[in-house]
Amino acid sequence: MIERTLVLLKPDCIADRHCGDVISRFEASGLEIVGCKMMLLANEVLAEHYAHVMDRPFYPELKSFMQSSPVIALALSGENAVALVRDLMGPTDSRKAPKGTIRGDFGKDTMVNVVHGSDSPENAVLELKRFFAERELFEFTAKR
Ligand code: GDP
Ligand code: MG
């Protein structure tokens, strides 16, 4: 099934110049970019996006990391895009992520882990709405 999913290239990905490598992996896996923007995450957007970890002791540190520079938000489209992106990313803790995964190859630790990817099709729909207006999303697949 063709799905869309939300990816964020986090501040470390931009600072370490890994955006090209990361996007290449998504494209090489058959995903295509259907939305793209660079943005500084506002407090409200971040609080919604990370609502599931807001009560954790590390939230202030995570907030400051995620606002330390702009992020690049990508909407990716493709067959099973949500699960495919999660597989390519690897687990949350970069130190435990296998080599060959994005986090395993480019990440530092549990927080500084290169990318965000939606964790379910339902969350992908909500997250794409949070980061993109409908007019900022495009569809190209049908044209090839
Ligand atoms: P993800 O879906 O793999 O990104 O992980 P979660 O949804 O569980 O957590 C969201 C983000 O919070 C992660 O990507 C990390 O950047 C950060 N995070 C998760 N767990 C920890 C932790 O134990 N400590 C710190 N400092 N950050 C964490
Ligand atoms: Mg998550």
Short mmCIF file of C-alpha atoms and ligand atoms in Angstrom, two decimals:
data_model
loop_
_atom_site.label_atom_id
_atom_site.label_comp_id
_atom_site.label_asym_id
_atom_site.label_seq_id
_atom_site.Cartn_x
_atom_site.Cartn_y
_atom_site.Cartn_z
CA MET A 1 0.00 0.00 0.00
CA ILE A 2 1.30 3.45 -0.90
CA GLU A 3 1.63 5.51 2.28
CA ARG A 4 3.04 8.85 3.25
CA THR A 5 5.17 9.39 6.34
CA LEU A 6 6.82 12.29 8.15
CA VAL A 7 10.59 12.47 8.55
CA LEU A 8 12.49 15.16 10.42
CA LEU A 9 16.20 15.59 9.79
CA LYS A 10 17.27 16.62 13.28
CA PRO A 11 19.81 19.35 14.14
CA ASP A 12 22.72 16.88 14.39
CA CYS A 13 21.98 15.58 10.88
CA ILE A 14 22.24 19.10 9.50
CA ALA A 15 25.30 20.08 11.57
CA ASP A 16 27.16 16.88 10.63
CA ARG A 17 26.28 17.32 6.91
CA HIS A 18 24.47 14.00 6.69
CA CYS A 19 21.27 15.24 5.03
CA GLY A 20 22.38 14.10 1.58
CA ASP A 21 23.40 10.63 2.80
CA VAL A 22 20.16 10.18 4.69
CA ILE A 23 17.94 11.36 1.85
CA SER A 24 19.90 9.12 -0.57
CA ARG A 25 19.05 6.10 1.54
CA PHE A 26 15.36 6.94 1.46
CA GLU A 27 15.39 7.50 -2.30
CA ALA A 28 17.46 4.37 -2.97
CA SER A 29 14.79 2.42 -1.08
CA GLY A 30 12.09 3.62 -3.45
CA LEU A 31 10.67 6.47 -1.39
CA GLU A 32 10.08 9.82 -3.00
CA ILE A 33 9.96 13.30 -1.54
CA VAL A 34 6.46 14.76 -1.75
CA GLY A 35 7.02 17.61 0.72
CA CYS A 36 10.08 19.43 2.07
CA LYS A 37 10.71 22.44 4.30
CA MET A 38 13.25 23.80 6.73
CA MET A 39 11.80 25.12 9.96
CA LEU A 40 12.58 26.15 13.51
CA LEU A 41 10.25 24.15 15.72
CA ALA A 42 7.98 26.38 17.80
CA ASN A 43 7.34 25.39 21.42
CA GLU A 44 3.74 24.38 20.68
CA VAL A 45 4.64 22.21 17.68
CA LEU A 46 7.37 20.47 19.65
CA ALA A 47 5.08 19.91 22.64
CA GLU A 48 2.49 18.26 20.37
CA HIS A 49 5.05 16.28 18.43
CA TYR A 50 6.68 14.94 21.59
CA ALA A 51 3.55 14.78 23.77
CA HIS A 52 4.31 11.09 24.49
CA VAL A 53 7.62 12.00 26.19
CA MET A 54 6.66 15.41 27.67
CA ASP A 55 6.52 14.03 31.21
CA ARG A 56 9.89 12.29 30.96
CA PRO A 57 12.84 13.88 32.80
CA PHE A 58 14.77 14.28 29.55
CA TYR A 59 12.14 16.46 27.85
CA PRO A 60 13.88 19.82 28.61
CA GLU A 61 17.11 18.48 27.13
CA LEU A 62 15.27 17.09 24.11
CA LYS A 63 13.46 20.41 23.61
CA SER A 64 16.70 22.35 23.70
CA PHE A 65 18.34 19.89 21.27
CA MET A 66 15.43 20.01 18.82
CA GLN A 67 15.43 23.83 18.92
CA SER A 68 19.22 24.21 18.66
CA SER A 69 18.87 24.75 14.90
CA PRO A 70 16.17 24.41 12.27
CA VAL A 71 15.14 20.90 11.22
CA ILE A 72 14.24 19.71 7.73
CA ALA A 73 10.77 18.20 7.51
CA LEU A 74 10.20 15.72 4.70
CA ALA A 75 7.02 14.06 3.56
CA LEU A 76 7.98 10.75 1.93
CA SER A 77 5.72 8.57 -0.16
CA GLY A 78 6.02 4.93 -1.17
CA GLU A 79 5.08 1.32 -0.58
CA ASN A 80 4.80 0.74 3.22
CA ALA A 81 6.60 4.05 3.74
CA VAL A 82 6.03 4.18 7.52
CA ALA A 83 7.59 0.79 8.34
CA LEU A 84 10.24 1.16 5.66
CA VAL A 85 11.49 4.46 7.12
CA ARG A 86 11.51 2.98 10.65
CA ASP A 87 13.58 0.03 9.38
CA LEU A 88 16.05 2.31 7.63
CA MET A 89 16.35 4.52 10.77
CA GLY A 90 17.07 1.76 13.27
CA PRO A 91 16.16 1.85 16.98
CA THR A 92 16.07 5.03 19.11
CA ASP A 93 19.43 4.49 20.81
CA SER A 94 22.06 5.08 18.13
CA ARG A 95 24.60 3.08 20.14
CA LYS A 96 22.36 0.01 19.89
CA ALA A 97 21.35 0.62 16.28
CA PRO A 98 22.93 -1.87 13.85
CA LYS A 99 25.54 -0.65 11.36
CA GLY A 100 23.84 -0.06 8.06
CA THR A 101 20.93 1.76 9.68
CA ILE A 102 20.85 5.57 9.60
CA ARG A 103 21.12 5.90 13.37
CA GLY A 104 23.72 3.11 13.60
CA ASP A 105 25.92 4.84 11.04
CA PHE A 106 25.40 8.53 11.85
CA GLY A 107 23.81 8.81 15.33
CA LYS A 108 25.45 9.59 18.67
CA ASP A 109 23.15 8.38 21.45
CA THR A 110 19.48 8.02 22.48
CA MET A 111 18.66 11.69 21.93
CA VAL A 112 21.05 12.77 19.20
CA ASN A 113 19.83 10.25 16.67
CA VAL A 114 19.71 11.96 13.27
CA VAL A 115 16.10 11.46 12.23
CA HIS A 116 12.50 11.27 13.31
CA GLY A 117 10.11 8.96 11.48
CA SER A 118 6.41 8.42 12.17
CA ASP A 119 5.82 5.20 14.10
CA SER A 120 2.43 4.15 12.67
CA PRO A 121 0.24 5.00 9.67
CA GLU A 122 -2.23 6.74 12.02
CA ASN A 123 0.50 8.91 13.55
CA ALA A 124 1.91 9.61 10.09
CA VAL A 125 -1.39 11.19 9.05
CA LEU A 126 -1.48 13.34 12.21
CA GLU A 127 2.17 14.32 11.97
CA LEU A 128 1.99 15.25 8.28
CA LYS A 129 -0.94 17.54 9.14
CA ARG A 130 1.09 19.05 11.96
CA PHE A 131 4.05 19.93 9.75
CA PHE A 132 2.54 20.51 6.29
CA ALA A 133 -0.44 22.30 4.85
CA GLU A 134 -2.27 20.24 2.20
CA ARG A 135 -1.01 22.59 -0.53
CA GLU A 136 2.59 21.86 0.50
CA LEU A 137 2.24 18.14 -0.27
CA PHE A 138 2.60 16.81 -3.81
CA GLU A 139 2.09 13.48 -5.55
CA PHE A 140 4.37 12.33 -8.34
CA THR A 141 4.22 8.52 -8.24
CA ALA A 142 1.30 8.14 -10.63
CA LYS A 143 3.12 10.08 -13.33
CA ARG A 144 5.89 7.49 -13.89
P1 GDP B 1 11.79 7.38 18.25
O1 GDP B 1 10.39 7.11 17.77
O2 GDP B 1 12.73 6.23 17.97
O3 GDP B 1 12.34 8.69 17.75
O4 GDP B 1 11.76 7.47 19.85
P2 GDP B 1 10.64 8.05 20.87
O5 GDP B 1 9.39 8.42 20.16
O6 GDP B 1 10.54 7.08 22.00
O7 GDP B 1 11.36 9.35 21.46
C1 GDP B 1 11.34 10.55 20.76
C2 GDP B 1 12.73 11.17 20.81
O8 GDP B 1 13.04 11.54 22.15
C3 GDP B 1 13.88 10.26 20.39
O9 GDP B 1 14.07 10.16 19.00
C4 GDP B 1 15.05 10.93 21.06
O10 GDP B 1 15.54 12.06 20.32
C5 GDP B 1 14.43 11.40 22.38
N1 GDP B 1 14.64 10.42 23.43
C6 GDP B 1 14.03 9.21 23.58
N2 GDP B 1 14.44 8.58 24.70
C7 GDP B 1 15.35 9.42 25.29
C8 GDP B 1 16.13 9.35 26.50
O11 GDP B 1 16.09 8.37 27.25
N3 GDP B 1 16.93 10.43 26.77
C9 GDP B 1 17.01 11.52 25.96
N4 GDP B 1 17.82 12.54 26.31
N5 GDP B 1 16.28 11.63 24.82
C10 GDP B 1 15.47 10.59 24.48
MG MG B 2 8.68 8.16 18.22
#
